[in-house]
Short mmCIF file of C-alpha atoms in Angstrom, two decimals:
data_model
loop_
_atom_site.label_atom_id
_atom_site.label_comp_id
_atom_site.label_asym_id
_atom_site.label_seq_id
_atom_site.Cartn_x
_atom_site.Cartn_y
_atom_site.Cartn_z
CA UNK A 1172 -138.70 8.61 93.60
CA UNK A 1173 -135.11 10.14 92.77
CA UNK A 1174 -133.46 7.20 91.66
CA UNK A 1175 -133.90 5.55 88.12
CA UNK A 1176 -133.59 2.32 86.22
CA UNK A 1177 -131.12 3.11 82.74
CA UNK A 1178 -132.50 1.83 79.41
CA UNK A 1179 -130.95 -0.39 77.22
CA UNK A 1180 -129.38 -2.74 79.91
CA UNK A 1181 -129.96 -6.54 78.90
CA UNK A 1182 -129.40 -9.40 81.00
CA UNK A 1183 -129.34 -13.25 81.13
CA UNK A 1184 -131.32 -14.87 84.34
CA UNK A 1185 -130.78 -18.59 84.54
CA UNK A 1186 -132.82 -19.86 87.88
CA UNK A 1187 -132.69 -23.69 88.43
CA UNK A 1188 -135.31 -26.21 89.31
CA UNK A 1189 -135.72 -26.87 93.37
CA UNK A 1190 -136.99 -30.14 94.91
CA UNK A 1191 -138.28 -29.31 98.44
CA UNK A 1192 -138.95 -31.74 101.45
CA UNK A 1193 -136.90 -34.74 100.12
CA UNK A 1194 -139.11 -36.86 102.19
CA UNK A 1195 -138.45 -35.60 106.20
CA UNK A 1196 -137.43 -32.20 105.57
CA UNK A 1197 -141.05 -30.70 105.56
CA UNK A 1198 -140.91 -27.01 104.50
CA UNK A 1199 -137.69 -27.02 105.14
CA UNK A 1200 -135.25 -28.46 102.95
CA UNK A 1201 -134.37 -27.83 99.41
CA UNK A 1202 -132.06 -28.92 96.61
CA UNK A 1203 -131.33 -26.98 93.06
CA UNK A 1204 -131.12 -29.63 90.32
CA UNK A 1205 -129.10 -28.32 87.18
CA UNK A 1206 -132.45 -28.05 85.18
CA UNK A 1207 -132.97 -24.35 84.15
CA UNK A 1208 -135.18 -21.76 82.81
CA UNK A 1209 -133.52 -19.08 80.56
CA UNK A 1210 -134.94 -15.29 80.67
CA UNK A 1211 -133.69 -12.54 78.51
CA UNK A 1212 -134.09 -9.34 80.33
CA UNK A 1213 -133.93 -5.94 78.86
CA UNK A 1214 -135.04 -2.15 80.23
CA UNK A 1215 -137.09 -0.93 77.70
CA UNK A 1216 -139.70 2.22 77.29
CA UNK A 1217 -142.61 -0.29 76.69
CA UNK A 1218 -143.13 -3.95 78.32
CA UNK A 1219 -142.68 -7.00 75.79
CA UNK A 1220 -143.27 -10.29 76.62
CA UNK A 1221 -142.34 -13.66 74.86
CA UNK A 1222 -142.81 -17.05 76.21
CA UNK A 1223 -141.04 -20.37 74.84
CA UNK A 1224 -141.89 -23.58 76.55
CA UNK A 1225 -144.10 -23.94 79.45
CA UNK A 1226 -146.70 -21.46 79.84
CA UNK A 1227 -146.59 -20.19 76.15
CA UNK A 1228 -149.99 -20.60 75.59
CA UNK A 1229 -151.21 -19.51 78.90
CA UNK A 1230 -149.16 -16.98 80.42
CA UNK A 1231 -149.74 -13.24 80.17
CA UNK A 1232 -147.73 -11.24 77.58
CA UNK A 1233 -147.95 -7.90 79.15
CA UNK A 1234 -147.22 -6.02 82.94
CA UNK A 1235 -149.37 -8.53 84.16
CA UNK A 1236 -147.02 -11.47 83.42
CA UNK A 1237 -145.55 -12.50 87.12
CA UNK A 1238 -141.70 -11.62 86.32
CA UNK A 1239 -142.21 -8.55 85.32
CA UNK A 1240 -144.90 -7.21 87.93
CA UNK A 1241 -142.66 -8.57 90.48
CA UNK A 1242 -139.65 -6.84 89.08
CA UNK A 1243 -141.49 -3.46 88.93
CA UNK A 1244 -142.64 -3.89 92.56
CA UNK A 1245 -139.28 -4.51 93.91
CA UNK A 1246 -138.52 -1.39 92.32
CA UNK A 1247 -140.90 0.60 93.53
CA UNK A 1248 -140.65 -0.64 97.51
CA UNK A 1249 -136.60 0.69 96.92
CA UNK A 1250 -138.20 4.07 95.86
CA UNK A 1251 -137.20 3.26 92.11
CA UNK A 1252 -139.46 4.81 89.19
CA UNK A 1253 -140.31 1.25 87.46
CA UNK A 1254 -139.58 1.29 83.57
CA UNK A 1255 -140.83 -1.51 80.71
CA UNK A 1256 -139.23 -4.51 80.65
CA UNK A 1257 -138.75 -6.67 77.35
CA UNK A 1258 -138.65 -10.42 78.42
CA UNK A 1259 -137.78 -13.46 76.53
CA UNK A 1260 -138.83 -16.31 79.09
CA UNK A 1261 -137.87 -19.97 77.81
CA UNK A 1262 -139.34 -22.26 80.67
CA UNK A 1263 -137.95 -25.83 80.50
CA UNK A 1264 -139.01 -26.48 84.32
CA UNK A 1265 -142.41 -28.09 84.15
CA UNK A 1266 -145.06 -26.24 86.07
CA UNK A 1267 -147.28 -27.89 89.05
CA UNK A 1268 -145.14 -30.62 88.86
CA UNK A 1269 -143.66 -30.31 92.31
CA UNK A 1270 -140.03 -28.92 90.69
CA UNK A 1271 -140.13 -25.22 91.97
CA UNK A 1272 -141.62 -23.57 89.07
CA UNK A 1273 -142.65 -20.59 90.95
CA UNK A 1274 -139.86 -20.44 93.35
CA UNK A 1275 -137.65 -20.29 90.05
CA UNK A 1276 -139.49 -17.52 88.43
CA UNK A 1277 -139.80 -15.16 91.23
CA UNK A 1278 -135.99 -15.63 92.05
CA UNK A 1279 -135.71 -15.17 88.34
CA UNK A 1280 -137.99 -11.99 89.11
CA UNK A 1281 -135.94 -10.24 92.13
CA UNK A 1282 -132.50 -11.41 90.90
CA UNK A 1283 -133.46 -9.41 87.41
CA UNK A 1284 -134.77 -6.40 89.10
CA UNK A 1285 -132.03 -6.01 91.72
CA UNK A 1286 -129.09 -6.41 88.48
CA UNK A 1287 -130.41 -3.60 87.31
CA UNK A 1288 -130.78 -1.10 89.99
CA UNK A 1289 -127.87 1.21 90.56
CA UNK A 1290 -125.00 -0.16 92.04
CA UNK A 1291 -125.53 1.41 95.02
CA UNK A 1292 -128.99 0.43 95.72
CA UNK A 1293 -128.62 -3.55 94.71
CA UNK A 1294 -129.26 -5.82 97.78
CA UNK A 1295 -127.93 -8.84 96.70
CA UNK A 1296 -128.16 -12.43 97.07
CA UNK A 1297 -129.92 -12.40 100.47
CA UNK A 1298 -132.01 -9.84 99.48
CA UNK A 1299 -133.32 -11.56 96.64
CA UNK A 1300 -133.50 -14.63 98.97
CA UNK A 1301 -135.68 -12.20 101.68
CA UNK A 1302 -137.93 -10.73 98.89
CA UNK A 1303 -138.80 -14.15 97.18
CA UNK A 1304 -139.82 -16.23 100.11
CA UNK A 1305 -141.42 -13.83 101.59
CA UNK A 1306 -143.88 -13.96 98.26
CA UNK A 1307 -143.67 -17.59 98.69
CA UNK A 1308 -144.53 -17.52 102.23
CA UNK A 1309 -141.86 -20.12 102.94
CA UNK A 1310 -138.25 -20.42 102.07
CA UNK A 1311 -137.54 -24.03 101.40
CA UNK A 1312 -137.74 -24.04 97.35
CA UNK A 1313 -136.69 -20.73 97.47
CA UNK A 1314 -133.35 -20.63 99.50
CA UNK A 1315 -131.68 -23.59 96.46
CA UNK A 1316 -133.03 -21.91 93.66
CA UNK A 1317 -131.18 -18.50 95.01
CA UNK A 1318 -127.83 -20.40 96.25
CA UNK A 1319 -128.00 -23.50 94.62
CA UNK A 1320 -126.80 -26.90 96.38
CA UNK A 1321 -128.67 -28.18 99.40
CA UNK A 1322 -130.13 -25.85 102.19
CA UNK A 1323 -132.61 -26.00 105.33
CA UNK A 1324 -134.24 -23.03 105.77
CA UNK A 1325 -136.96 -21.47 108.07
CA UNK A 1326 -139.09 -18.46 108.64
CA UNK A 1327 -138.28 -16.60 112.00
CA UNK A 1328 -140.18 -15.22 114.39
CA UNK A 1329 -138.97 -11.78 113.33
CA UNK A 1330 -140.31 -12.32 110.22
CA UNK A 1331 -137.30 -12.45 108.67
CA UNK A 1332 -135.97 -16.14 106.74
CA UNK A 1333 -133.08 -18.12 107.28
CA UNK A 1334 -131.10 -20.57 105.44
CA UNK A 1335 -128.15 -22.53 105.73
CA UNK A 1336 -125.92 -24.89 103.36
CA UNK A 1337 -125.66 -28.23 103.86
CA UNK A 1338 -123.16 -30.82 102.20
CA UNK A 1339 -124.03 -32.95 99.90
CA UNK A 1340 -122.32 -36.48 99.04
CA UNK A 1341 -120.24 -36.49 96.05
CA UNK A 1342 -121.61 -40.10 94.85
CA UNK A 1343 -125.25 -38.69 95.38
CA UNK A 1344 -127.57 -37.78 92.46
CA UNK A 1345 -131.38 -37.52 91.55
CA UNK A 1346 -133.44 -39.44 89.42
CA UNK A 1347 -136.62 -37.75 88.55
CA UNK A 1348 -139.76 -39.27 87.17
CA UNK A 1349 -142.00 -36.74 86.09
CA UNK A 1350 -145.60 -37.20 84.92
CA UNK A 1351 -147.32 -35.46 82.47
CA UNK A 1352 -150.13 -33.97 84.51
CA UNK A 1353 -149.67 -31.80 87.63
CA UNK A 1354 -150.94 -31.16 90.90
CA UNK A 1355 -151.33 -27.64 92.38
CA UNK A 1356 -149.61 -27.17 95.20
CA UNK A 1357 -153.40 -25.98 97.13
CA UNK A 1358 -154.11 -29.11 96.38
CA UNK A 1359 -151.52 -31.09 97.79
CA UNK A 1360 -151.81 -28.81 100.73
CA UNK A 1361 -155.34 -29.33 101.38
CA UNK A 1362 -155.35 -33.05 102.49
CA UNK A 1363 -152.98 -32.87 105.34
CA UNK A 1364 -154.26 -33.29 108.34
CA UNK A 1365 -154.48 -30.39 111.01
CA UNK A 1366 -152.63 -32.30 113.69
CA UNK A 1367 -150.78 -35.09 113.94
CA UNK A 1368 -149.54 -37.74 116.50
CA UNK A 1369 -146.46 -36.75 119.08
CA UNK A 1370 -145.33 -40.30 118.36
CA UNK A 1371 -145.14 -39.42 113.95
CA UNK A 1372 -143.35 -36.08 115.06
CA UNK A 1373 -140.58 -37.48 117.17
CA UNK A 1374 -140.34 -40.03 114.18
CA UNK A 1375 -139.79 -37.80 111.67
CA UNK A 1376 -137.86 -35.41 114.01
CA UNK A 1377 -135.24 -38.67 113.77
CA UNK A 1378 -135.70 -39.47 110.23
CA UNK A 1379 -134.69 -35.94 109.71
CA UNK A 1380 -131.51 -35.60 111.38
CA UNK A 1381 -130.25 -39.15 109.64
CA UNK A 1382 -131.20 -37.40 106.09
CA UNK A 1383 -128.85 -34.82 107.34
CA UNK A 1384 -125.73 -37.47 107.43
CA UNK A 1385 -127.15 -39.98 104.89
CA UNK A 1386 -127.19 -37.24 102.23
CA UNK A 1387 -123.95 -35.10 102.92
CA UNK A 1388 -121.47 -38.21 104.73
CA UNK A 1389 -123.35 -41.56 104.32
CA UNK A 1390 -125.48 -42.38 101.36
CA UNK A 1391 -126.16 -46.52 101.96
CA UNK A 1392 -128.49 -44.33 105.46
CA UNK A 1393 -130.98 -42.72 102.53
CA UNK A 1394 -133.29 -44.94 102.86
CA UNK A 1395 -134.25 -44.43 106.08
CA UNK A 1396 -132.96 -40.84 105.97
CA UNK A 1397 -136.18 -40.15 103.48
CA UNK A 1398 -138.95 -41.89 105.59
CA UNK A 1399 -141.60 -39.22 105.87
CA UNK A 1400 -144.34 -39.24 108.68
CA UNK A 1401 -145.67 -36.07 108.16
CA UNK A 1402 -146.98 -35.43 104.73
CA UNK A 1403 -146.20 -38.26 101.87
CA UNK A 1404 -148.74 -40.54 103.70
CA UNK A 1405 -152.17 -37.68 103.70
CA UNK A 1406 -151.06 -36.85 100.15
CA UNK A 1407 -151.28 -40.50 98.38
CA UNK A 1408 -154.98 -39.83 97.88
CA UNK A 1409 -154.09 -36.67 95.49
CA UNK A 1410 -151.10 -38.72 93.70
CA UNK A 1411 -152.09 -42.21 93.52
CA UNK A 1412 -149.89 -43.20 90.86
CA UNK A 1413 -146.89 -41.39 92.29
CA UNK A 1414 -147.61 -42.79 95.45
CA UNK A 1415 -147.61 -46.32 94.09
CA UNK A 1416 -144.19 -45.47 92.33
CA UNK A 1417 -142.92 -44.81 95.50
CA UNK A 1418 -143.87 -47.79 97.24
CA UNK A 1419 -142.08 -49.72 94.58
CA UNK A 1420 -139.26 -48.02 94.67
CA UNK A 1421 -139.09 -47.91 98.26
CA UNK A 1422 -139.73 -51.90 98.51
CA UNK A 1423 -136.92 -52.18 96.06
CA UNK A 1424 -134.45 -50.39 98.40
CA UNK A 1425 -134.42 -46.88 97.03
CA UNK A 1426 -135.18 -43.87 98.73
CA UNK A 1427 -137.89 -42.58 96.65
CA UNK A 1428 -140.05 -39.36 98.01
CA UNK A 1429 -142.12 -37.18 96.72
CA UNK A 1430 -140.47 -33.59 95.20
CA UNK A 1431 -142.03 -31.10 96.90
CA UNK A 1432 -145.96 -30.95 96.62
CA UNK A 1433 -145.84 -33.67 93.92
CA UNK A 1434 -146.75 -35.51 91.70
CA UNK A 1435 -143.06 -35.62 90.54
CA UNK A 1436 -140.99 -38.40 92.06
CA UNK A 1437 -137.97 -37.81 93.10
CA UNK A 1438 -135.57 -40.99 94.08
CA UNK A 1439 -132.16 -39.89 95.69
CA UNK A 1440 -129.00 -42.75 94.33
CA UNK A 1441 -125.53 -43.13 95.30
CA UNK A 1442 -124.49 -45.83 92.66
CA UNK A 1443 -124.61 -46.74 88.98
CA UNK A 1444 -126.29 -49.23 90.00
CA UNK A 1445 -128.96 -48.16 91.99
CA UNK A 1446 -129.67 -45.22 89.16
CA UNK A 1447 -129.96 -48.07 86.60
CA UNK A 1448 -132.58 -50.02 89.03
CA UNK A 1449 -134.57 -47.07 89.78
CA UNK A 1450 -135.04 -46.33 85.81
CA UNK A 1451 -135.69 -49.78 85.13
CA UNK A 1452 -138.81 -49.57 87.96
CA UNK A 1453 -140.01 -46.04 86.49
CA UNK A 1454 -140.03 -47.61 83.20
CA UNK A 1455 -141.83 -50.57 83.83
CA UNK A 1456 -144.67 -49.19 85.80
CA UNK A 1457 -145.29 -46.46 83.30
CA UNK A 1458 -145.40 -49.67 81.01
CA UNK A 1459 -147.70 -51.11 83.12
CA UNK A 1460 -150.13 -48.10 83.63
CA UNK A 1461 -149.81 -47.78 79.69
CA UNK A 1462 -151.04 -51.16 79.03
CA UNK A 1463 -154.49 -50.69 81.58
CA UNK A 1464 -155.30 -47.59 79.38
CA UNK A 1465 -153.75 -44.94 81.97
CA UNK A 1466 -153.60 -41.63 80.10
CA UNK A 1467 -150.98 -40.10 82.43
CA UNK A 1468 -147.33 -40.64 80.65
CA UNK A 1469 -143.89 -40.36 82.64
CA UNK A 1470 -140.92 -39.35 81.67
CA UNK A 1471 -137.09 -39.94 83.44
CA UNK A 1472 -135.06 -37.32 84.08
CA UNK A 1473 -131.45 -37.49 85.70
CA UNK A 1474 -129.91 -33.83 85.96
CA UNK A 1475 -126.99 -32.64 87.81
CA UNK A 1476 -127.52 -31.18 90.91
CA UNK A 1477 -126.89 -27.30 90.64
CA UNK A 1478 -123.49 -26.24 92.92
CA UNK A 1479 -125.28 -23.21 91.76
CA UNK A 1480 -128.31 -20.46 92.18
CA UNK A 1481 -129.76 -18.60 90.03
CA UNK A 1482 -127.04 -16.99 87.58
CA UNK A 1483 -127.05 -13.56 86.14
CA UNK A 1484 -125.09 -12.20 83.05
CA UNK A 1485 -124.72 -9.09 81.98
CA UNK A 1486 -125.00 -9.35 78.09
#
């Protein structure tokens, strides 16, 4: 290894939270909601690690920690002699939640790492993009948390990953109601079925391509636009409550899904008043489970949606 990594270079890594799916869009489709972690990244002799937030009790505090093994190893595979890395990681996205928590942190990871290579051997945004979801093993939280806005992506056959912008509505933003337990995404995973009707694929093949308009030229279409046939319906066993917030909303006109592998919901409005409806619903059925002794508590959370990535300042 002939190239190295020069001390004393600090750096602020900003990645945003991702909802995947967004009902149709299985694997595929992605949107970054303003909602952020914030890393402090320095080069260092020794590895430091300080965690604020989620995870502070949990995660590791040395090489081990995910960020920074992930940052040494992209490093290393671009014949760079790894050094320590001091990180101050304050995580505000809520983990196994459904919200991209791990898409965020290894974008967080690569975007670091390939900052602070020399100039000549940085890769850029699509290299980040490459690295990460090929970690992931599939692109869709991945591509909005590295260019922000609203993207379908997909692995191809070259085992390379693709991903494309999409527009999104001006009048369109997200309501999320987020519980206070999570759901691993294994989990969620492990109840769909191995096969599925021709019939539910051409459906959702359709419901697909209306998200498409709905979301970027015709918002009163979301409904419909969000109908899922492929995995929403397997994965109500794992989420019950989310599930039943869904139906609610869904009976009441809104088009509710689930954000990415749950439990989160995630309810997609195009008025003032369809975001003061869908809080109104969220509120009262966390009432409701309240009242019949229901331990899990929900919370409503309306960010922007991020025209943005993940950011990177040099401090």
């Amino acid at each position: 290894m002939s190239a190295t990594i020069a001390l004393g270079q600090h750096l602020r890594i900003c990645p945003p939270a991702t909802s995947a799916n967004l009902g149709p869009g299985f694997d595929s489709f992605g949107l970054a909601l303003d909602y952020r972690d914030e890393l402090l990244v320095s080069t260092a002799e020794h590895t430091e690690v300080v965690v604020h937030g989620e995870g502070a009790g949990s995660l590791p505090r040395d090489e081990s920690h995910l960020i920074v093994a992930k940052m040494r190893e992209y490093w290393a595979e671009r014949g760079v002699e790894p050094v320590g890395v001091r990180l101050e990681a304050t995580n505000n996205i809520p983990h196994a939640r459904g919200m991209g928590s791990s898409a965020a942190a290894i974008v967080a990871a690569y975007a670091a790492a390939d900052a602070l290579l020399p100039p000549a051997l940085r890769g850029g945004a699509q290299a980040v993009f490459q690295a990460a979801a090929a970690w992931e093993g599939h692109p869709d939280n991945v591509a909005p948390a590295v260019f922000g806005g609203l993207s379908i992506s997909a692995s191809l056959d070259d085992g390379e990953f693709s991903a494309v912008p999409l527009p999104v509505h001006s009048a369109v933003r997200a309501v999320l109601a987020i519980p206070s337990t999570g759901l691993s995404t294994h989990a969620a995973r492990s109840v769909l079925p191995e096969q599925i009707d021709h019939s539910r694929a051409a459906a959702n093949s359709a419901a697909t391509g209306l998200l498409v308009h709905a979301i970027g030229h015709a918002p009163q279409h979301l409904l419909a636009g969000t109908r899922d046939y492929l995995h929403q319906d397997y994965r109500a066993e794992a989420m019950p409550e989310s599930a039943e917030l869904i139906r609610r909303l869904r009976e009441a006109g809104l088009a509710a899904v689930v954000s990415g592998a749950g439990p989160t919901v995630l309810t997609l409005v195009s008025t003032e008043a369809d975001e003061d409806r869908a809080q109104q619903l969220i509120e009262g059925y966390a009432e409701q489970l309240e009242a019949s002794g229901n331990p899990v508590n929900w919370r409503i959370e309306i960010p922007a949606l991020a025209r943005n990535g993940v950011t990177v300042e040099v401090l």
